[in-house]
XYZ file of C-alpha atoms in Angstrom:
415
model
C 0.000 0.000 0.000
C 1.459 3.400 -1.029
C 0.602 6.273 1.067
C 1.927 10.379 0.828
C 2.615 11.290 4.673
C 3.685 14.792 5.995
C 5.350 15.423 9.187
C 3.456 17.692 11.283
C 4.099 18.572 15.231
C 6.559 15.664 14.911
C 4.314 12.891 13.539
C 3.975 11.531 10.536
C 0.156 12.497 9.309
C -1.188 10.501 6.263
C -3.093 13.162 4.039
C -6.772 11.786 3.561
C -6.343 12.456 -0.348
C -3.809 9.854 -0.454
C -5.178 7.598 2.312
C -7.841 6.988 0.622
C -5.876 4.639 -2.132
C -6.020 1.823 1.205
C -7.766 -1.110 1.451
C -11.202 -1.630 1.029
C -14.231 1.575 -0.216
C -12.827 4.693 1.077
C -14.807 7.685 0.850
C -13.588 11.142 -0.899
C -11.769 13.439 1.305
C -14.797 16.186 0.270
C -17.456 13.473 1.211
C -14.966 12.354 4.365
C -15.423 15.466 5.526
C -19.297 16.319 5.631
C -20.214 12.876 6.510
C -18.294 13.333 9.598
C -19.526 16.393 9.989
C -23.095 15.384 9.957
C -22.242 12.281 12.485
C -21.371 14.891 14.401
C -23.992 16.801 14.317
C -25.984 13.416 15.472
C -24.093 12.927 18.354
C -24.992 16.551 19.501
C -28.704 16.041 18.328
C -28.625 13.620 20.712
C -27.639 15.201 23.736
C -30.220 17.854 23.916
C -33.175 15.014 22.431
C -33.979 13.210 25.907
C -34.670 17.415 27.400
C -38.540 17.237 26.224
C -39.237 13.613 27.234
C -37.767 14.193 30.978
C -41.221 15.599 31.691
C -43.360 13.491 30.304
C -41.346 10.796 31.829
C -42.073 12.546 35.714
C -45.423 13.062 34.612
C -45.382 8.560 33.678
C -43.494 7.271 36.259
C -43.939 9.777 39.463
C -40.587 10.604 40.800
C -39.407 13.731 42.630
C -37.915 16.374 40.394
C -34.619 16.221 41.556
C -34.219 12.947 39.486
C -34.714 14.913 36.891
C -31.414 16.647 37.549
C -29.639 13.996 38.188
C -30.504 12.632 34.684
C -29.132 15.504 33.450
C -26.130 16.176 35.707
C -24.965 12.280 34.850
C -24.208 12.410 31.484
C -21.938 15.647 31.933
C -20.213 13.254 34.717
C -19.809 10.260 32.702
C -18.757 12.472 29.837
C -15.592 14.036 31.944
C -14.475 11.247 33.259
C -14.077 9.842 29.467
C -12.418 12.963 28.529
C -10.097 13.105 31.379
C -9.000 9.143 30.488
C -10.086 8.739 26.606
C -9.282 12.165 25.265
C -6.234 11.889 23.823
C -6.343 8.126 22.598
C -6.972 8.597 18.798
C -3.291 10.436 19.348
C -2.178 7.317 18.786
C -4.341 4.623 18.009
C -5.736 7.054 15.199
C -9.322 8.691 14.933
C -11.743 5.632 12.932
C -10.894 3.170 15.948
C -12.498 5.284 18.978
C -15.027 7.181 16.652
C -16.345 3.985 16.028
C -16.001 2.401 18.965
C -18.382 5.643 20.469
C -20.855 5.458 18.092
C -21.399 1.971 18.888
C -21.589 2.838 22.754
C -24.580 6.025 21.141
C -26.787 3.068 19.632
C -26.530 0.840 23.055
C -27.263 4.018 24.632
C -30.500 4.989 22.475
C -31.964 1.102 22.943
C -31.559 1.378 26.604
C -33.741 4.445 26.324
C -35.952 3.458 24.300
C -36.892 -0.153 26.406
C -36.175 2.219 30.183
C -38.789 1.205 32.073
C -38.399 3.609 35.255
C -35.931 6.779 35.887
C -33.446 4.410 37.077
C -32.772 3.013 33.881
C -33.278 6.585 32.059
C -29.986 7.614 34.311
C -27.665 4.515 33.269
C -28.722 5.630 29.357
C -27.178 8.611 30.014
C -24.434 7.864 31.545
C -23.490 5.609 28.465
C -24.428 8.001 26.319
C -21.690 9.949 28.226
C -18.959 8.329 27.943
C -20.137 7.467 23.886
C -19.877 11.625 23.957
C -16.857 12.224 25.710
C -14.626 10.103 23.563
C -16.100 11.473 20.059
C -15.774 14.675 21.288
C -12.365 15.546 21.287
C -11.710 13.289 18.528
C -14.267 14.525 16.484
C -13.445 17.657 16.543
C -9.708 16.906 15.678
C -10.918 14.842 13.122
C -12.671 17.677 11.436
C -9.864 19.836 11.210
C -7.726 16.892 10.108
C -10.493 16.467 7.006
C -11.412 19.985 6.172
C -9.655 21.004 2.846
C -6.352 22.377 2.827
C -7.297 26.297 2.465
C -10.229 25.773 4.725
C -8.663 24.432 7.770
C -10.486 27.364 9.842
C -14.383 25.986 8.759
C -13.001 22.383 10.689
C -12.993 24.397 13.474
C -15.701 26.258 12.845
C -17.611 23.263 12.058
C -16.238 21.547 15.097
C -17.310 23.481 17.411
C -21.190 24.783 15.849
C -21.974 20.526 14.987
C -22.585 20.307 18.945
C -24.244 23.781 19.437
C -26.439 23.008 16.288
C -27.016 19.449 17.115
C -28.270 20.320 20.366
C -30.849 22.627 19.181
C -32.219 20.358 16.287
C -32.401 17.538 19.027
C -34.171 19.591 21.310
C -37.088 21.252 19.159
C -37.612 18.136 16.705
C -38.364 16.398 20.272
C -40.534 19.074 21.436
C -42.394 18.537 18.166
C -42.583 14.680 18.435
C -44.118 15.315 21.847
C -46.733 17.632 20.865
C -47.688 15.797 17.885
C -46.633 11.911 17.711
C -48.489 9.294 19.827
C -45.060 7.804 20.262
C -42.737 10.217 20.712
C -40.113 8.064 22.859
C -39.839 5.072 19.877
C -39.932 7.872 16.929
C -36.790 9.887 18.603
C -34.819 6.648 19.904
C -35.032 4.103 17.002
C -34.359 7.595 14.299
C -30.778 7.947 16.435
C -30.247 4.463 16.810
C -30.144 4.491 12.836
C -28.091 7.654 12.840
C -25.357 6.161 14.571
C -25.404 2.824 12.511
C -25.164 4.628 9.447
C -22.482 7.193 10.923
C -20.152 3.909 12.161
C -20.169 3.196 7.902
C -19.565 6.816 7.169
C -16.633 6.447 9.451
C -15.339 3.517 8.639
C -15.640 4.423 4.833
C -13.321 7.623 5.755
C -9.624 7.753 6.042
C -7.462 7.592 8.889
C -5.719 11.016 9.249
C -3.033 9.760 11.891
C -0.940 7.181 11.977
C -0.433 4.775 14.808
C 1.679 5.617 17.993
C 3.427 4.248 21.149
C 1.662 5.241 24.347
C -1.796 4.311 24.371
C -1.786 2.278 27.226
C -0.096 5.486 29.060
C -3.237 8.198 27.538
C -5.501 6.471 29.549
C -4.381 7.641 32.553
C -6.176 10.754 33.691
C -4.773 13.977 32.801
C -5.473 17.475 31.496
C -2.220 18.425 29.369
C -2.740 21.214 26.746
C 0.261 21.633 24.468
C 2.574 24.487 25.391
C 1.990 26.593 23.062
C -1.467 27.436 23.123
C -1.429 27.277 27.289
C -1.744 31.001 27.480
C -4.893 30.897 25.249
C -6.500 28.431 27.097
C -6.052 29.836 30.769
C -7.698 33.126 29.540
C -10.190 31.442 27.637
C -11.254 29.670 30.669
C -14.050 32.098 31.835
C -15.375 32.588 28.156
C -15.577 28.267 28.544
C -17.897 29.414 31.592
C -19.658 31.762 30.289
C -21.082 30.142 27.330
C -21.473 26.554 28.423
C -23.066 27.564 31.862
C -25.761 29.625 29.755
C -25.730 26.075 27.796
C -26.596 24.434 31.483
C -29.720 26.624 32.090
C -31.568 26.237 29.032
C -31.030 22.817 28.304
C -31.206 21.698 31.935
C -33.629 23.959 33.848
C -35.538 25.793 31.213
C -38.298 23.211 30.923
C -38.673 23.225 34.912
C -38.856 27.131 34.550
C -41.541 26.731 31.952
C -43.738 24.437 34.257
C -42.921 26.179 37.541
C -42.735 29.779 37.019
C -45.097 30.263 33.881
C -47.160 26.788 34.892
C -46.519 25.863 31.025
C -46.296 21.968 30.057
C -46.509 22.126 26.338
C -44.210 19.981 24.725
C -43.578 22.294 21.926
C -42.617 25.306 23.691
C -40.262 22.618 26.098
C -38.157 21.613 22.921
C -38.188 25.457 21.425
C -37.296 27.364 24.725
C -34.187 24.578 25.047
C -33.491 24.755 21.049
C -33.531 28.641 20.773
C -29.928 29.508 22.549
C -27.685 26.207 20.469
C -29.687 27.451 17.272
C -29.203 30.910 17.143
C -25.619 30.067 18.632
C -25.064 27.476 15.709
C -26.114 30.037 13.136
C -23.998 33.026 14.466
C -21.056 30.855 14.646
C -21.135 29.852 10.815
C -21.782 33.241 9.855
C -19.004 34.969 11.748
C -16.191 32.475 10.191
C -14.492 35.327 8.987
C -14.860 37.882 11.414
C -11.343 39.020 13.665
C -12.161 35.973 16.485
C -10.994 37.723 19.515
C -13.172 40.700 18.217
C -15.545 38.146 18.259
C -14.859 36.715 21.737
C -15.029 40.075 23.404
C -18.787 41.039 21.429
C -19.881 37.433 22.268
C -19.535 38.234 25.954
C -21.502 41.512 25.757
C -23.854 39.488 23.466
C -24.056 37.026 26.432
C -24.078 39.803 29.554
C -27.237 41.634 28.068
C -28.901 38.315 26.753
C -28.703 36.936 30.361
C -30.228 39.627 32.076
C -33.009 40.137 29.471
C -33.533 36.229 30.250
C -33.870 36.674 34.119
C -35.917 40.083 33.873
C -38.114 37.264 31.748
C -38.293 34.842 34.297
C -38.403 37.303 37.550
C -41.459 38.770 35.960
C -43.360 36.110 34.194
C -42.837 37.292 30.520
C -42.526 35.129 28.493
C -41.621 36.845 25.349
C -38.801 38.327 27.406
C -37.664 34.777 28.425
C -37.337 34.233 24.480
C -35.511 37.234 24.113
C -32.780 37.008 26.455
C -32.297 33.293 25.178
C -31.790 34.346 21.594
C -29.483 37.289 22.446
C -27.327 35.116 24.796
C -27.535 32.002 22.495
C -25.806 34.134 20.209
C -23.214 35.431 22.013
C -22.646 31.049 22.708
C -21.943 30.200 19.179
C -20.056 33.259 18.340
C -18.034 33.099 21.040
C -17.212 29.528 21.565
C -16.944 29.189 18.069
C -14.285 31.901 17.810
C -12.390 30.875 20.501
C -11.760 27.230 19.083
C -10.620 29.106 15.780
C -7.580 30.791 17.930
C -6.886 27.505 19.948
C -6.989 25.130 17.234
C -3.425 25.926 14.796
C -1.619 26.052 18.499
C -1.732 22.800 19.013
C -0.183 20.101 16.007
C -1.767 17.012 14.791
C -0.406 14.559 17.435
C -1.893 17.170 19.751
C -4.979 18.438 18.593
C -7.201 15.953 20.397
C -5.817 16.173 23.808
C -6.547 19.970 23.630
C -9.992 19.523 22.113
C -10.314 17.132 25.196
C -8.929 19.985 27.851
C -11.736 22.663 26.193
C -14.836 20.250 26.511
C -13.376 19.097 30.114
C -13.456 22.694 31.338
C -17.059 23.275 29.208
C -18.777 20.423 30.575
C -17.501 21.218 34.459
C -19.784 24.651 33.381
C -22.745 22.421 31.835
C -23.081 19.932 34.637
C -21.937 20.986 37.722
C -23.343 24.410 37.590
C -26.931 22.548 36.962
C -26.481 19.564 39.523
C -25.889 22.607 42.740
C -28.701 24.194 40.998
C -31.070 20.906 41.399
C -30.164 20.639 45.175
C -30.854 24.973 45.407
C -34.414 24.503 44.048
C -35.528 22.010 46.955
C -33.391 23.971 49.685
C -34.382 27.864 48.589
C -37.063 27.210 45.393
C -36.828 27.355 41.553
C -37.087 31.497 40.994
C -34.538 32.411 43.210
C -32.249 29.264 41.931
C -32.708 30.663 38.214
C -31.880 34.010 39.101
C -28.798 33.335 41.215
C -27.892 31.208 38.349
C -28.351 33.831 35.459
C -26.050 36.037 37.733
C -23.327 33.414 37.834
C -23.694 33.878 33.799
C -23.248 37.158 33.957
C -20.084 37.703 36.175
C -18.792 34.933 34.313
C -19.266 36.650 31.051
C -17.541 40.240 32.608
C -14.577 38.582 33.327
C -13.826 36.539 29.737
C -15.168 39.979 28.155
C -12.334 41.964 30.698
C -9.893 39.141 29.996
C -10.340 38.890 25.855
C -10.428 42.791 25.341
C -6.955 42.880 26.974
C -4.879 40.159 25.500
C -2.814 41.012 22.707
C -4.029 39.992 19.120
C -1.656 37.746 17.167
């Protein structure tokens, strides 16, 4: 088998246009790259899918809401614990191996939802489903860059970083809809993912390997955050824009149906799946669109974007107006995308290919401490102190959060 290689961050990478003369059907690096992308996308659609059927599932089975937290707090768990041990193994056992490998853990995941019988069982579905998240997720990413053509190495990033933002939003409102609408919501959503993910492990396996095979896999797995030296700096001060947006990410998708039900006494199933969708859709879009815009310009609007958002949001809730509620989301939900988007376009050329993953794996460690921990103290707040003041102490956590990264990006140098 012949194969071109480059060396890159001292590895030898195998450039998909070439790799794609091994073995066996191998797709086109063009087609490589959107079917990957679109896998992606699944695995994000679904995380936010199960939001909507959480209630109807209390409303079924009868447990106390905090379950419901838990449920949601689990995955983001399960899903660091993978990152901090699985990260950085397709750094050298190569990307196909774990991508499949995850996917495969998403369709066990998806049939043990779709058979769950109590809340019990609805919890271990999420916590495969994170660990099937948290080792795509760095490795996706990297992937992404890996494929993207040549001169358009900036829309892997891009893309890498919108796919879960987008993904999250589709999940969430096509759910919604299935509620409102579909006798059977709970088989429609699970058996249409389960597919997903079968037909993403053939995309996957059909694309080609873009790096080769290295000593220390064994070693990876033990549990470590190490971000390549070189884009350190970035990462420390991008820290409270990590925050920021993925603790705004925490409130919609986790509390924002309780909010709907307890403060506006709401339980529509359609305005549970929009309310969670708006923020990841509006965040997706703005992140695409602002490809080419100066990123730490970006960064520093994104956190204004998010600041004013978030208090529109909680002036919503405080008062019971639900337009306003809508508002805020869509302001802030921008001010996600854009920023979170823009920030992965700086990190990403820092690191080289044999490194790429293990920094995609530090940023989504550090984003999902902000999505799940932030919304498993907030389940415990709402039984101790109630749900209003909860949200509201939450949406000012948002907000100081955002000041900060906004402080922090505005002052460091552009490059």
């Amino acid at each position: 088998m012949t194969t071109a290689e480059t060396r890159t961050g001292g590895m030898l990478a195998v450039r998909p246009a070439d790799a794609r003369r091994s073995r066996g059907f191998r797709l086109r690096p063009a087609a490589a790259f959107a079917g990957t992308a679109l896998t992606f996308v699944a695995v994000a659609l679904a995380v936010g899918a199960p939001s909507p059927l959480f209630v109807l599932y209390q409303q079924e089975w009868g447990f106390q809401p905090w379950l419901l937290t838990v449920a949601f707090a689990i995955y983001a768990v399960t899903l660091l614990i993978t990152l901090l041990v699985a990260g950085s193994l397709s750094d050298h056992i190569g990307r196909r191996p774990v991508l499949i490998a995850a996917l495969a853990l998403q369709v066990v995941a998806m049939l043990v939802f779709l058979f769950a019988p109590d809340i019990g069982w609805i919890i271990g579905a999420r916590s495969v489903q994170g660990v099937a998240t948290g080792a795509a997720m760095s490795t996706f990413t990297a992937a992404l860059v890996e494929l993207a053509p040549e001169r358009q190495k900036k829309l892997g990033a891009t893309i890498g970083s919108t796919a879960p933002v987008g993904g999250i939003a589709i999940g969430a409102f096509l759910t919604g809809v299935a509620v409102q609408f579909v006798p059977q919501p709970t088989t429609l959503v699970f058996v249409t993912l389960a597919v997903l993910f079968a037909a993403g492990i053939l995309v996957i396996a059909a694309s080609p390997e873009t790096v080769t095979r290295r000593p220390g896999a064994a070693r990876s797995l033990i549990p470590r955050l190490l971000i390549p030296r070189a884009a350190r700096r970035e990462f420390v001060g991008a820290i409270p824009l990590f925050l920021a947006t993925w603790m705004l990410a925490g409130l919609f998708i986790g509390l924002s149906p309780s909010i709907l039900h307890g403060v506006f006494h709401l339980d529509s199933g359609l305005l549970n799946g929009a309310i969670v969708a708006v923020p990841p859709a509006v965040g997706a879009i703005a992140g695409l669109v602002l490809t080419r815009a100066v990123a730490r310009t970006t960064v520093v609007w994104a956190m204004a974007a998010i600041l004013v958002g978030v208090a529109v949001a909680a002036v919503g809730i405080a008062a019971a107006v639900l337009p306003l509620l809508f508002a805020g989301a869509t302001i802030a939900g921008g001010g996600f995308g854009a920023g979170f988007s823009a920030m992965l376009r700086i990190l990403a050329p820092l690191a080289p290919n044999d490194q790429r993953a293990e920094l995609f794996a530090g940023v989504f460690l550090v984003s999902y401490l902000a999505y799940g921990v932030p919304a498993l103290v907030a389940g415990e707040l709402i039984g101790a102190i109630g749900l209003l003041p909860t949200a509201l102490g939450y949406s000012a956590a948002i907000a100081i959060a955002s000041v900060v990264a906004l402080v922090v990006q505005a002052v460091t140098p552009r490059r």
